[in-house]
Structure formats: structure tokens, C-alpha cells
mmCIF file of C-alpha atoms and ligand atoms in Angstrom:
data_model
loop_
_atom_site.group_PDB
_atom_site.id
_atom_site.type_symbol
_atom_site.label_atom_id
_atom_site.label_comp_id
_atom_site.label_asym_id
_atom_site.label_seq_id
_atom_site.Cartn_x
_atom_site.Cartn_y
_atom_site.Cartn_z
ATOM 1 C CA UNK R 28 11.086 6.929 17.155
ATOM 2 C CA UNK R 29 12.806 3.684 17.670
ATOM 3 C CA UNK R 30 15.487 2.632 14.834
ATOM 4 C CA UNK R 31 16.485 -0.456 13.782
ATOM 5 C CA UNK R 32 20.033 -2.148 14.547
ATOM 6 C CA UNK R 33 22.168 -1.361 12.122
ATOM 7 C CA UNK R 34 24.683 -3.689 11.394
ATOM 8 C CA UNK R 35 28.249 -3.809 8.529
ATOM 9 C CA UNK R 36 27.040 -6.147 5.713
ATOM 10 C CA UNK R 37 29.717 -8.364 6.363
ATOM 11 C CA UNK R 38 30.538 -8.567 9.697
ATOM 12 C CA UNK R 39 26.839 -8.801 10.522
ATOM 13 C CA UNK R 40 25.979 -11.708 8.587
ATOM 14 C CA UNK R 41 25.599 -14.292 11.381
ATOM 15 C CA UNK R 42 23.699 -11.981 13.596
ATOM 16 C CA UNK R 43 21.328 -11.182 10.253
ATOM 17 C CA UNK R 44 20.796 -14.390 9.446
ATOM 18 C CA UNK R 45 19.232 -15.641 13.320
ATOM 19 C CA UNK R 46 17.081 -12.719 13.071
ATOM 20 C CA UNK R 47 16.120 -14.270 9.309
ATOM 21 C CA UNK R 48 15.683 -18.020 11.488
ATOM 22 C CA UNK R 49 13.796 -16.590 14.149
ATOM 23 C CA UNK R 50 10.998 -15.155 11.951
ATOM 24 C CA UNK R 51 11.982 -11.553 11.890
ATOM 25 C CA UNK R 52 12.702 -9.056 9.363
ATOM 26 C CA UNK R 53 16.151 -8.074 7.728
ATOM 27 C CA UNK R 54 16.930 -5.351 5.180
ATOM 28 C CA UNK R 55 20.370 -5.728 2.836
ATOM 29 C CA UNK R 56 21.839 -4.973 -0.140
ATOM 30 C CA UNK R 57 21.802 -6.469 -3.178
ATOM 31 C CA UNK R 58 23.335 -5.616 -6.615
ATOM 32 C CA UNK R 59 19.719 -3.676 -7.482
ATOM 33 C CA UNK R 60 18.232 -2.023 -4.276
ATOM 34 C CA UNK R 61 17.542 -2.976 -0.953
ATOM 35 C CA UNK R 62 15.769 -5.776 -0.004
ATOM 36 C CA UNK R 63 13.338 -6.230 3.301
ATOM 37 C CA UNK R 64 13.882 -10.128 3.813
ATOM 38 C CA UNK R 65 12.003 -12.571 6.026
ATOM 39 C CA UNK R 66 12.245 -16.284 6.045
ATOM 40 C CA UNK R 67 10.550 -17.597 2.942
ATOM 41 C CA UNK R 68 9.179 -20.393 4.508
ATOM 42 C CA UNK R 69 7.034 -18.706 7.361
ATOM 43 C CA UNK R 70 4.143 -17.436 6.780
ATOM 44 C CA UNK R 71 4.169 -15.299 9.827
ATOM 45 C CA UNK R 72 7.397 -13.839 8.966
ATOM 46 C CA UNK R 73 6.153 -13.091 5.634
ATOM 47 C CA UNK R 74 3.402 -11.425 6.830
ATOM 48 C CA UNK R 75 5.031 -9.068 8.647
ATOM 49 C CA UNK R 76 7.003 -7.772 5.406
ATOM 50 C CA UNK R 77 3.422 -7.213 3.836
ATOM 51 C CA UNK R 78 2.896 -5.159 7.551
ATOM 52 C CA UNK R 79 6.043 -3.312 7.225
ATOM 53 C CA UNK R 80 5.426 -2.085 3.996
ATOM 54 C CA UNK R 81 2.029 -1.084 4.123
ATOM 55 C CA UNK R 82 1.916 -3.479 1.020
ATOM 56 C CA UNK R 83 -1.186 -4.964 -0.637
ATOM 57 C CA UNK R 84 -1.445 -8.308 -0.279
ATOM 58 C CA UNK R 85 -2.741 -9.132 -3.514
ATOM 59 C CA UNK R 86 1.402 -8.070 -4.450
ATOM 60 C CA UNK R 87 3.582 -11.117 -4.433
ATOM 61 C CA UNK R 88 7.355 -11.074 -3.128
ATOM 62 C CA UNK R 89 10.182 -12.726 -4.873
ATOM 63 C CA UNK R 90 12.257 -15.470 -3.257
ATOM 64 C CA UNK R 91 15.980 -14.845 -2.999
ATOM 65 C CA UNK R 92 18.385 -17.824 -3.339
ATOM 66 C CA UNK R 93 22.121 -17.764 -2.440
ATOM 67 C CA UNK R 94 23.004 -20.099 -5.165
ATOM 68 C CA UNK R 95 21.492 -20.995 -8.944
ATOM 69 C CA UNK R 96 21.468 -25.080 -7.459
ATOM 70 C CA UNK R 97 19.234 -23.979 -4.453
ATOM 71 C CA UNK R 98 15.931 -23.992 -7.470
ATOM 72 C CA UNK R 99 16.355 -27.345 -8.037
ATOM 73 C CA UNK R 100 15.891 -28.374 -4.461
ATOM 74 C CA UNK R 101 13.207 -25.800 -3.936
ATOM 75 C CA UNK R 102 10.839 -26.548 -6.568
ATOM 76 C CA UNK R 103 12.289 -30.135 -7.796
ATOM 77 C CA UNK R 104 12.698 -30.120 -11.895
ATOM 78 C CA UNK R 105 13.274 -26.727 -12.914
ATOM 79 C CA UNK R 106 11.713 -26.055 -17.028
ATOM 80 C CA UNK R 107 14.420 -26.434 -19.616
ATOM 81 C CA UNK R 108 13.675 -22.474 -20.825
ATOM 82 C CA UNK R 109 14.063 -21.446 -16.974
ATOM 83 C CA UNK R 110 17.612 -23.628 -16.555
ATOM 84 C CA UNK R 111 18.930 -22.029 -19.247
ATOM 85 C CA UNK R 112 18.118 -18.349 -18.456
ATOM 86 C CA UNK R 113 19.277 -19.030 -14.769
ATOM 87 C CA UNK R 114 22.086 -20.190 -16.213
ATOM 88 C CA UNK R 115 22.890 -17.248 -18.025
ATOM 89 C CA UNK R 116 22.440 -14.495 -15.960
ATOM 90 C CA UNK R 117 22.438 -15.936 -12.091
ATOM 91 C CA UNK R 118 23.686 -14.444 -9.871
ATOM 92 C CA UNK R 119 22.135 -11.553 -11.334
ATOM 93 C CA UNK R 120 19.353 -8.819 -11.710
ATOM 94 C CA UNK R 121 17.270 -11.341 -13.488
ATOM 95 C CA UNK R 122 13.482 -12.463 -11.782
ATOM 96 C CA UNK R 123 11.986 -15.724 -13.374
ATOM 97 C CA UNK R 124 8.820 -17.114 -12.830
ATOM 98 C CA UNK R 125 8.106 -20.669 -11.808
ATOM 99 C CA UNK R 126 5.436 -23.008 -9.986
ATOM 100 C CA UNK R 127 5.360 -22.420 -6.794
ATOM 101 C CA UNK R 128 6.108 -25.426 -4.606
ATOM 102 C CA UNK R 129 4.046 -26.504 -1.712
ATOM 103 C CA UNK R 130 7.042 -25.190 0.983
ATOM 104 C CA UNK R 131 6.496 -21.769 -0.208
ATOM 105 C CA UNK R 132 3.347 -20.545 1.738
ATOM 106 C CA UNK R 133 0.673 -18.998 -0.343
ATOM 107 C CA UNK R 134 1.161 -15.961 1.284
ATOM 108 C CA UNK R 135 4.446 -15.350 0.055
ATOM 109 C CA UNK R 136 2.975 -15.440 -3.983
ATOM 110 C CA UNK R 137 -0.074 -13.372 -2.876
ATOM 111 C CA UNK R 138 -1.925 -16.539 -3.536
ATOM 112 C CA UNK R 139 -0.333 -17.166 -7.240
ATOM 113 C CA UNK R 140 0.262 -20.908 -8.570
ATOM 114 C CA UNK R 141 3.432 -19.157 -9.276
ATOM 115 C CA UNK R 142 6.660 -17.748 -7.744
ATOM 116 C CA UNK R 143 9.035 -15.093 -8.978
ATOM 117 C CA UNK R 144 12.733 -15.971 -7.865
ATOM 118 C CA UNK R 145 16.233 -14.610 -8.267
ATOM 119 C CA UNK R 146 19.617 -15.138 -7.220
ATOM 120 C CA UNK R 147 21.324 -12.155 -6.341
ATOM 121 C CA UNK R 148 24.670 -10.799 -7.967
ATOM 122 C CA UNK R 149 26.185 -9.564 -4.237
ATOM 123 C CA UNK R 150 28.296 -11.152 -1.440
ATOM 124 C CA UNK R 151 27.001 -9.942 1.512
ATOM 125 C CA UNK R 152 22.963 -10.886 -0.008
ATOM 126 C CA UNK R 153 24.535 -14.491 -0.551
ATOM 127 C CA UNK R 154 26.323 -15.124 2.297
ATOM 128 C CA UNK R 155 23.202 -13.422 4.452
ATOM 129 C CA UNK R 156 20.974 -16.159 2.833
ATOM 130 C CA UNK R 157 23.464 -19.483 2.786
ATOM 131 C CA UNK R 158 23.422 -18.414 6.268
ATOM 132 C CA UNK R 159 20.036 -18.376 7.763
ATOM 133 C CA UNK R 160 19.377 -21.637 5.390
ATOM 134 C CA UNK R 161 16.439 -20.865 3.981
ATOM 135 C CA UNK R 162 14.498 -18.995 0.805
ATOM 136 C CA UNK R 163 14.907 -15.792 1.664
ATOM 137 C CA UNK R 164 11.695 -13.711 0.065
ATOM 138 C CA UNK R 165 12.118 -9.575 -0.041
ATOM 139 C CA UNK R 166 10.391 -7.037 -1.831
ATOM 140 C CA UNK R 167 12.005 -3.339 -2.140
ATOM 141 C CA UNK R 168 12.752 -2.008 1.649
ATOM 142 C CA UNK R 169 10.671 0.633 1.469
ATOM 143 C CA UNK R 170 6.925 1.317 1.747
ATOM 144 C CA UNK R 171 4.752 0.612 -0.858
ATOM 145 C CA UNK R 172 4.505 2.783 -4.001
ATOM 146 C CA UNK R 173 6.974 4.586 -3.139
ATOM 147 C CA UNK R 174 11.046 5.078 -3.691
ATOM 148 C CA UNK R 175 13.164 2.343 -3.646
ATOM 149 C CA UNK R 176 16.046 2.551 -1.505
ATOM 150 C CA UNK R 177 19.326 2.140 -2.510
ATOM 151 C CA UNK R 178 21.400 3.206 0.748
ATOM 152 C CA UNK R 179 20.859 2.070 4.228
ATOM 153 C CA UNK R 180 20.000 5.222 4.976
ATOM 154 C CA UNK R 181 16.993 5.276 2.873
ATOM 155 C CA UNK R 182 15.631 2.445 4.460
ATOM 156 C CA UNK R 183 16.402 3.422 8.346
ATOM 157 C CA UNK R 184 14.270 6.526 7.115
ATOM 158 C CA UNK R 185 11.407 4.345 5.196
ATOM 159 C CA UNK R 186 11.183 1.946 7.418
ATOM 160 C CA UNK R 187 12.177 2.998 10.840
ATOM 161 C CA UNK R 188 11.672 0.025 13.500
ATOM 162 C CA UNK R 189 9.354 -2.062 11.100
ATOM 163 C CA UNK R 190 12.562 -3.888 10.487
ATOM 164 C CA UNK R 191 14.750 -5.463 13.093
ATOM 165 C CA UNK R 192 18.329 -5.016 11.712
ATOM 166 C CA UNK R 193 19.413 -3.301 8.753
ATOM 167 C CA UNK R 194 22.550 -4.539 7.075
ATOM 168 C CA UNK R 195 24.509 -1.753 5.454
ATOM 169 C CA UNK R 196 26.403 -2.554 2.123
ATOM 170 C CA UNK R 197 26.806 1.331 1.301
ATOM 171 C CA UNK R 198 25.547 1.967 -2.202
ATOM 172 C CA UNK R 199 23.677 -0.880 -4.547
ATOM 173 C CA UNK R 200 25.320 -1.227 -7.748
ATOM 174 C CA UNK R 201 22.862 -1.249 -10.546
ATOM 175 C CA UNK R 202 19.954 0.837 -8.315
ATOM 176 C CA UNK R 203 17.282 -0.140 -10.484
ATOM 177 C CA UNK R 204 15.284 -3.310 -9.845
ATOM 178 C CA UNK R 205 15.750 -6.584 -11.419
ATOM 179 C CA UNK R 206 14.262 -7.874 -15.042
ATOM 180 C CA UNK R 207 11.331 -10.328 -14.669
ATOM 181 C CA UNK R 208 10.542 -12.492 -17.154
ATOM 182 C CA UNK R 209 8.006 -15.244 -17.430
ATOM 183 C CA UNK R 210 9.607 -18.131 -19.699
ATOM 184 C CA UNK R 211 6.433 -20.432 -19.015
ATOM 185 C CA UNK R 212 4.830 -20.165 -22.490
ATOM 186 C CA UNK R 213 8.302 -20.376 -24.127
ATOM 187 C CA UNK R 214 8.524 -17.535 -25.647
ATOM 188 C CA UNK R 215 9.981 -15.189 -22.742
ATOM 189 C CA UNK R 216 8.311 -12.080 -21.565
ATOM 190 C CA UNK R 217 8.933 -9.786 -19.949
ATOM 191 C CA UNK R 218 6.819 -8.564 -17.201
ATOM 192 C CA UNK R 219 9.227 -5.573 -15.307
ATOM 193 C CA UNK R 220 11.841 -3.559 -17.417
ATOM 194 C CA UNK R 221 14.914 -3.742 -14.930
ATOM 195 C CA UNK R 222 18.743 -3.569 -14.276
ATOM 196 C CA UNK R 223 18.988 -6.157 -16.864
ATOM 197 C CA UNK R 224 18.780 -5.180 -20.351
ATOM 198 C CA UNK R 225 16.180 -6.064 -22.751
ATOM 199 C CA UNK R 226 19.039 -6.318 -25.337
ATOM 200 C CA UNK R 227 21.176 -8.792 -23.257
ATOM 201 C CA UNK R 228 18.122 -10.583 -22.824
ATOM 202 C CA UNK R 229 17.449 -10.989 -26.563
ATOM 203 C CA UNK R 230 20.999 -12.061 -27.400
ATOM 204 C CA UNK R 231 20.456 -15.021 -25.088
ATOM 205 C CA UNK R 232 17.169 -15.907 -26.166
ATOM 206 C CA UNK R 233 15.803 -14.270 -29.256
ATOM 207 C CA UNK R 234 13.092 -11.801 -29.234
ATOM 208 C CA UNK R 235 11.530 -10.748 -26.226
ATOM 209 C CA UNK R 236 7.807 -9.262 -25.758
ATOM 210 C CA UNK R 237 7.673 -6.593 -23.030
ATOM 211 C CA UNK R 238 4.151 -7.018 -21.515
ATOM 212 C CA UNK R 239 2.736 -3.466 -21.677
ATOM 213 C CA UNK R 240 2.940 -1.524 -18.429
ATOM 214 C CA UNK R 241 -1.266 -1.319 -18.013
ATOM 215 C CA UNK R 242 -2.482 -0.589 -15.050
ATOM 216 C CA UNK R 243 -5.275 -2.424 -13.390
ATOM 217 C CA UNK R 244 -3.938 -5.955 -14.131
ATOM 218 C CA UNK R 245 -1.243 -6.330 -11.445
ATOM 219 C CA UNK R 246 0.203 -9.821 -12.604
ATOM 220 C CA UNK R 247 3.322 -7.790 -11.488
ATOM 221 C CA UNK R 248 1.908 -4.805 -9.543
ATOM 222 C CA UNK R 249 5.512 -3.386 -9.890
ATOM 223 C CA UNK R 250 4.256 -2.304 -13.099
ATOM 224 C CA UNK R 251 0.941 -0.593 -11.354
ATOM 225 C CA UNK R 252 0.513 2.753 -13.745
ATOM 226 C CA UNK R 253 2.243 4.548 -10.439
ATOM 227 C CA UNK R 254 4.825 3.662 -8.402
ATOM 228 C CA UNK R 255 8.180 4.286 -7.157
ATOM 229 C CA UNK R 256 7.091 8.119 -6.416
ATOM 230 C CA UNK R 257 8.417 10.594 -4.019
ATOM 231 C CA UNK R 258 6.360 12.558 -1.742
ATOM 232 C CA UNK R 259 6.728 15.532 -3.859
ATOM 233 C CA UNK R 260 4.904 16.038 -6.983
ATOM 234 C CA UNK R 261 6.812 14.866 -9.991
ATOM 235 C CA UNK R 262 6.660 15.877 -13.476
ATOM 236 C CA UNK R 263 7.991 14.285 -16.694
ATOM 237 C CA UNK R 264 9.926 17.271 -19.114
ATOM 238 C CA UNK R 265 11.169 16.433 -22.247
ATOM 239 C CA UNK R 266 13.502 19.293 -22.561
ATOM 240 C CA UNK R 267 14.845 21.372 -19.509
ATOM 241 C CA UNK R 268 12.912 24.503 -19.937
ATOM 242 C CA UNK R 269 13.629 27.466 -17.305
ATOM 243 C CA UNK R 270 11.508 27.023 -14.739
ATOM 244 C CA UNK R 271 7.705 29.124 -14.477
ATOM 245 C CA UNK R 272 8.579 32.249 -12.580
ATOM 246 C CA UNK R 273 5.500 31.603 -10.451
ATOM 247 C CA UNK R 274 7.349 31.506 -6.819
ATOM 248 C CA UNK R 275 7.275 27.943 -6.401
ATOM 249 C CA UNK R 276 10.461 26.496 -5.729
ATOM 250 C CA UNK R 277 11.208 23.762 -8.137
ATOM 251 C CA UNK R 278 13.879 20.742 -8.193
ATOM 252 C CA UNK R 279 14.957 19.702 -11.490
ATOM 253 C CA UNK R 280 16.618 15.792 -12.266
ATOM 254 C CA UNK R 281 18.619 15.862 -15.230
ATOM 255 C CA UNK R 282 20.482 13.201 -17.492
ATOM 256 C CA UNK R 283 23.726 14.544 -18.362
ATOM 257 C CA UNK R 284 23.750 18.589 -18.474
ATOM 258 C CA UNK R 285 22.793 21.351 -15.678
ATOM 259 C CA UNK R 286 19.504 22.514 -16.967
ATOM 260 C CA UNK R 287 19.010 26.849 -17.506
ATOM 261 C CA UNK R 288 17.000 28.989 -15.556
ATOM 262 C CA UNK R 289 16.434 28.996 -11.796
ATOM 263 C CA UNK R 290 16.306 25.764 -10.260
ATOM 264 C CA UNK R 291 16.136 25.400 -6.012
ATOM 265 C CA UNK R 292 18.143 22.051 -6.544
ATOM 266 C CA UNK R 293 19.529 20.227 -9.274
ATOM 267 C CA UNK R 294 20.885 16.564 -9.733
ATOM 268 C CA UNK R 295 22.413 15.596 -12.811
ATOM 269 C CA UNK R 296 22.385 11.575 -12.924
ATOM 270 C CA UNK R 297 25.565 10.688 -15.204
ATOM 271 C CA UNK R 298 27.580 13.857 -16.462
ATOM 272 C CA UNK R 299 29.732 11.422 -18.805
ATOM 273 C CA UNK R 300 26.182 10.267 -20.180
ATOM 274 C CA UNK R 301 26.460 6.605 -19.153
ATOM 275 C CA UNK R 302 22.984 4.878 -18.127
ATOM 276 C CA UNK R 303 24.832 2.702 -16.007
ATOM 277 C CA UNK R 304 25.891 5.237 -13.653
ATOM 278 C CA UNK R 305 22.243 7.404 -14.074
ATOM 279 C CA UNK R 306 20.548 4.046 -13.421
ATOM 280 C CA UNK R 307 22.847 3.490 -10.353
ATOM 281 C CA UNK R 308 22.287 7.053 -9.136
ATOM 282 C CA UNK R 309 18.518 7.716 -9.731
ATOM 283 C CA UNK R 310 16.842 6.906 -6.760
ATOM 284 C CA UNK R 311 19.251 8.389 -4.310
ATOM 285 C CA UNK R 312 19.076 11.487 -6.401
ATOM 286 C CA UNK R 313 15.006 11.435 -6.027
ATOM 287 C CA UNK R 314 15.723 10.660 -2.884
ATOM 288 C CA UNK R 315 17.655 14.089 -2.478
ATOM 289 C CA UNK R 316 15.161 16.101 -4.577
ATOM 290 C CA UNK R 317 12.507 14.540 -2.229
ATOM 291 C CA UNK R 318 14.519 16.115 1.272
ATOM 292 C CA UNK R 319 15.311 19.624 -0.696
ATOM 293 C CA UNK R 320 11.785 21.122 0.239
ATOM 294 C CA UNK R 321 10.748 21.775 -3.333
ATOM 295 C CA UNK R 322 6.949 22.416 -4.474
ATOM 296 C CA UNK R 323 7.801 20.159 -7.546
ATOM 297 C CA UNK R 324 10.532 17.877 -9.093
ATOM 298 C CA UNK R 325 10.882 18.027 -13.127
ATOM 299 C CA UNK R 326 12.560 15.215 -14.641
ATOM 300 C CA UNK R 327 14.234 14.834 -17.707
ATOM 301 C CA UNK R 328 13.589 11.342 -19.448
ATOM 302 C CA UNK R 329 17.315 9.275 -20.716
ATOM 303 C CA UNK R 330 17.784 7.777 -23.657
ATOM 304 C CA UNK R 331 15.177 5.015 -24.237
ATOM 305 C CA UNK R 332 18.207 2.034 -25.241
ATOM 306 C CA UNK R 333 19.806 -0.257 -22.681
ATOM 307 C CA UNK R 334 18.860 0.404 -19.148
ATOM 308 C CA UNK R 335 17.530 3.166 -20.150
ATOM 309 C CA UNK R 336 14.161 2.229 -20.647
ATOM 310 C CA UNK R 337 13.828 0.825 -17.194
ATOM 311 C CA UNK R 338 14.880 4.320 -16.025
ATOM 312 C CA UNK R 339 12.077 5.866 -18.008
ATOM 313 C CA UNK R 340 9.560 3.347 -16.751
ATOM 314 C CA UNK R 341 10.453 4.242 -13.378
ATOM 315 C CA UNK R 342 9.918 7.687 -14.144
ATOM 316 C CA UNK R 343 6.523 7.477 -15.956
ATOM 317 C CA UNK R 344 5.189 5.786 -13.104
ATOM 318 C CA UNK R 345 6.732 8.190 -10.520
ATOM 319 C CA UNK R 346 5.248 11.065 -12.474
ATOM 320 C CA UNK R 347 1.339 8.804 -12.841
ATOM 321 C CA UNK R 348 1.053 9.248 -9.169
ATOM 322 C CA UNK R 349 0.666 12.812 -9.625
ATOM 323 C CA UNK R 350 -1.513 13.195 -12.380
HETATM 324 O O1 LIG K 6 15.689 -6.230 -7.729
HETATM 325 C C1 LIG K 6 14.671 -6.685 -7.200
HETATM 326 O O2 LIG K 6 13.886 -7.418 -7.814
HETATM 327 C C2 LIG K 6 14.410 -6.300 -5.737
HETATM 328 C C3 LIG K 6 15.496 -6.935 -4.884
HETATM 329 C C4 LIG K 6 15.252 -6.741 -3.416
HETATM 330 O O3 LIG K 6 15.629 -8.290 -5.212
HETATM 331 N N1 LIG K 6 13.107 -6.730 -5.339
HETATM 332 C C5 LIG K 6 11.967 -6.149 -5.786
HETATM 333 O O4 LIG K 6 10.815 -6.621 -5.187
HETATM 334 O O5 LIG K 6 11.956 -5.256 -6.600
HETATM 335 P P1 LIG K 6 9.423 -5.869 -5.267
HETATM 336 O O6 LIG K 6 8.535 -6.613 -4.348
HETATM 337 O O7 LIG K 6 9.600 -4.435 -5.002
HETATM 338 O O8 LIG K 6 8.928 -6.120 -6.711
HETATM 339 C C6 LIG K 6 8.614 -7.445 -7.054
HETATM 340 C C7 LIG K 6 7.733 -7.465 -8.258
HETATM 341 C C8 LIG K 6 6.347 -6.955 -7.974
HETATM 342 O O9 LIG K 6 5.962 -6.074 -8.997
HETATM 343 C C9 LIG K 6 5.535 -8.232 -8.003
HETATM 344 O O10 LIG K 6 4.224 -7.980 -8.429
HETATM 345 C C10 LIG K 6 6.282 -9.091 -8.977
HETATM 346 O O11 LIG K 6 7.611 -8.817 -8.659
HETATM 347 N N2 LIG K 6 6.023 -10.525 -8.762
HETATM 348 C C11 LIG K 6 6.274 -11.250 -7.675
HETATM 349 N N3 LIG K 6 5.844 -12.520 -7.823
HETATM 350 C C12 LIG K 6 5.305 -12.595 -9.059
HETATM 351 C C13 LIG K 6 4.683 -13.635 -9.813
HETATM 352 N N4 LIG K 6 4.522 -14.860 -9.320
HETATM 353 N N5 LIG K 6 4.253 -13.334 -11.048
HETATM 354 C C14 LIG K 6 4.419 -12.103 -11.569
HETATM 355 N N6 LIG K 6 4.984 -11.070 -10.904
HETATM 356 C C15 LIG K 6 5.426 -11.312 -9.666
HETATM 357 MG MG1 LIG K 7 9.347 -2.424 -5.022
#
């Protein structure tokens, strides 16, 4: 199988960003996972993310900008409520919703009047996208519905040669995906749990209404009953239980203490008990889990506070793809 070039996020930047100009496809890092980037303003280009994914197209992509300023040009007055929250938290894991303007082809919003758009919180994303000069729009880089990657590594193995370069950042910070919250009705809601905290949220704004996660109305199919699933069948535990002694060799994904009993691989996500660093770690320990050869992973949910919640809402809709 061919591979894609893979290039150092920052001495790669100008090559990344011609690839980005010329209509093809770039994966880098931001501050949440990987992203798989293509000019925002070609259609084509776009397109070919939807191709490389194996994604729906009835799932719209969120336009990266390399600075806060960049959404005034883009979509001309920007709503007082969305100002202020871009204000706030930009550069950041923070997706808002807005019109879409004409320059943003309709294939980019799966056809939506409106566009979800974020600033990211990481050098290498910013400079990559001052540089090719345009709205850069990237889902997750890897196929659809199923782990997100937060290493090169996992991408080069997700995607293979569907991309054309692949700049490597090492490890993404938060390694959860960003917030998004739709601010158009005033009050805000929010429509993904991510790397930003509902309770940082609320101390900006007030009270925030979490749209509830049901499936079969994919206003943000990110929140499609399952997603972000490894191959291997995954099951929710709410205390870690030795495992059955029925032969099958089982992988078990804990918070903060090695679980009893007889376990072919364990990965404990924070052992000081900080959701930062389990957020940070959890896909690249699925990940793991995933390449150990196990019949089954068990995972133990985190405490449901802070970021916390978005790791548990990644983890319910891991485990719905297997039940
Ligand atoms: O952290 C992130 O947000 C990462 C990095 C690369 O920026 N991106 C990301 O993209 O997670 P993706 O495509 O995996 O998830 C985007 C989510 C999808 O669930 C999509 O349905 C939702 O955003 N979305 C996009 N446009 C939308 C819109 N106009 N209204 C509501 N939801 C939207
Ligand atoms: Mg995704």
C-alpha cells in the first residue's frame, strides 16, 4: 500500500499549505485531534475529504480559521452572541455555528444554511492555514464512525494514501474533539460535548442546554447514537469486575486503577485521576486496545464533571456500535 508523505509540522508548513492551494488533502494537528483538511473553498477538494473518509454526505465539516478576525471577512457581520463566545475561547476547542456565506460551497455544510467554524488553539494548525490563504474545512482524519486519531500514526494507518501529506505534530493536546454550540436562538446550546467544558461554557454565558445525544436526527451526526468505535467490540462496565473465565481474551480501559482478574491488556487513562490527561490519552489508548488482538474491550466510564462527560459520550457511542 502506498503511504502518504509525511512531513514535521513545522518545517512542512509551506509544502502543506500548496498541497491545501492545489486542491488536495492535508492531515495536522490541532489542540483536539487530527484534522483531514482541504481547501474550504473548492468544492472538488472538499469532496474528496467526504471520499477519503468514507463519510456520508449528509455530515457537514467545520471550517478552520487561523485567526478569530478571519469570521468577519468570511461571513461579513458576525451575531453579537457569536463575537462574544469567539472572543472568549478562540483559539480554542470551541465549534460555533453561523450562516453560511455564499463562498463556502454547499458541499462543505452538507447542504445546511449553516456552517460550524473554529479557530484552532495550535501553531503548526495556524500557521498551516495563514499559509495556504484560505478556510481550511477538516473533519476528524480518520474514517467515518470510527476512532479519532490523535497521533500521526493513527492517521497514516486510517487513512493510508487517501491523503497526500500528513503533517506530524506528535501528540494532540486535549484528544477529545471540540465543543459545538449553536448561539443562533440566543440561548446557547450545545450540540457536541467536547474538549471544552460545559462548566467553562456556563461561566461565560449562563446556562447552557446540551441537546440530547438522539440518534436519527444528525443536525450534528457527531452525536449519531454510535460513533468513534474501534473494530473490536466494546463494552461499557461500571465497575472493573474480573473478567468471565470463558477463554476469550479480553482488554480492559480503566480510569485511574489496574482493574483485578485476568486481563490480556490493560490501559489505565490518568493514574493521578486527572480528566485532562484521561481525555488527552483516550483514543490512543483505544487505539492500543484495538491492535492488542482482544475478543472484547471493557471500559470503565470517568467521572461525569468537567471533560469528563465528553469522555463518557465518546464511550457510550463507541460501545452503541456494538449493541
Ligand atoms: O475538534 C474538532 O472539532 C475536530 C478538529 C479537526 O477540528 N474536528 C471534528 O470534525 O471533530 P468532525 O467532522 O469529526 O465532526 C464535526 C461535527 C459533526 O458531528 C458534524 O455533524 C458537526 O460537526 N457539524 C458540522 N457542521 C455543522 C452545522 N452546520 N450544524 C451542526 N453541526 C455541524
Ligand atoms: Mg469525527
Amino acid at each position: 500500500m502506498s503511504t502518504p508523505r509525511l512531513l514535521p509540522a513545522d518545517s512542512g508548513i509551506a509544502e502543506a499549505a500548496s498541497v491545501l492551494r492545489t486542491g488536495g488533502l492535508v492531515a495536522f494537528p490541532t489542540e483536539t485531534v487530527y484534522g483531514l483538511g482541504a481547501n474550504a473553498l473548492d468544492a472538488r477538494a472538499a469532496a474528496r475529504i467526504f471520499e477519503a473518509k468514507a463519510r456520508p454526505s449528509f455530515d457537514p465539516l467545520i471550517t478552520h480559521l487561523a485567526e478569530a478576525a478571519e469570521l468577519e471577512k468570511l461571513v461579513g457581520a458576525v451575531p453579537v452572541a457569536v463575537a462574544a463566545l469567539a472572543e472568549r475561547f478562540w483559539p480554542g476547542p470551541l465549534t460555533l455555528i453561523v450562516d453560511r456565506p455564499t463562498v463556502i460551497p454547499p458541499i462543505v455544510t452538507s447542504g445546511l444554511a449553516t456552517m460550524a467554524v473554529r479557530v484552532p488553539d495550535h501553531d503548526a494548525a495556524r500557521a498551516l492555514i495563514a499559509a495556504a490563504g484560505v478556510p481550511v474545512a477538516a473533519p476528524s482524519a480518520n474514517r467515518f464512525g470510527q476512532l479519532s486519531p490523535t497521533r500521526a500514526e493513527h492517521v497514516v494507518r486510517g487513512l493510508g494514501a487517501a491523503v497526500d501529506v500528513v503533517l506530524d505534530g506528535g501528540p494532540t493536546r486535549c484528544g477529545i474533539e471540540s465543543t459545538i454550540v449553536d448561539v443562533r436562538e440566543g440561548r446557547p446550546v450545545v450540540l457536541r460535548l467536547g474538549a471544552l467544558p460545559m462548566e467553562a461554557l456556563a461561566d461565560a454565558v449562563g446556562p447552557v442546554v446540551v441537546r440530547p445525544g438522539s440518534s436519527g436526527q444528525p443536525v450534528a451526526p457527531g452525536l449519531l447514537a454510535a460513533h468513534y468505535a474501534p473494530r473490536t467490540p466494546l463494552r461499557l462496565a461500571a465497575a472493573a469486575g474480573p473478567a468471565v473465565g470463558d477463554g476469550a481474551r479480553r482488554g480492559f480501559l480503566a480510569f485511574r486503577g489496574r482493574p483485578v482478574g485476568e486481563w490480556a491488556a490493560v490501559e489505565v487513562l490518568s493514574v493521578a485521576g486527572d480528566l485532562t490527561e484521561a481525555a488527552a490519552r483516550l483514543f490512543d489508548a483505544l487505539h492500543r486496545l484495538d491492535a492488542a488482538a482482544v475478543d472484547e474491550i471493557v471500559v470503565e466510564p470517568v467521572p461525569e464533571t468537567g471533560i469528563g462527560r465528553a469522555i463518557n459520550d465518546r464511550l457510550r457511542r463507541a460501545a452503541a456500535t456494538w449493541h
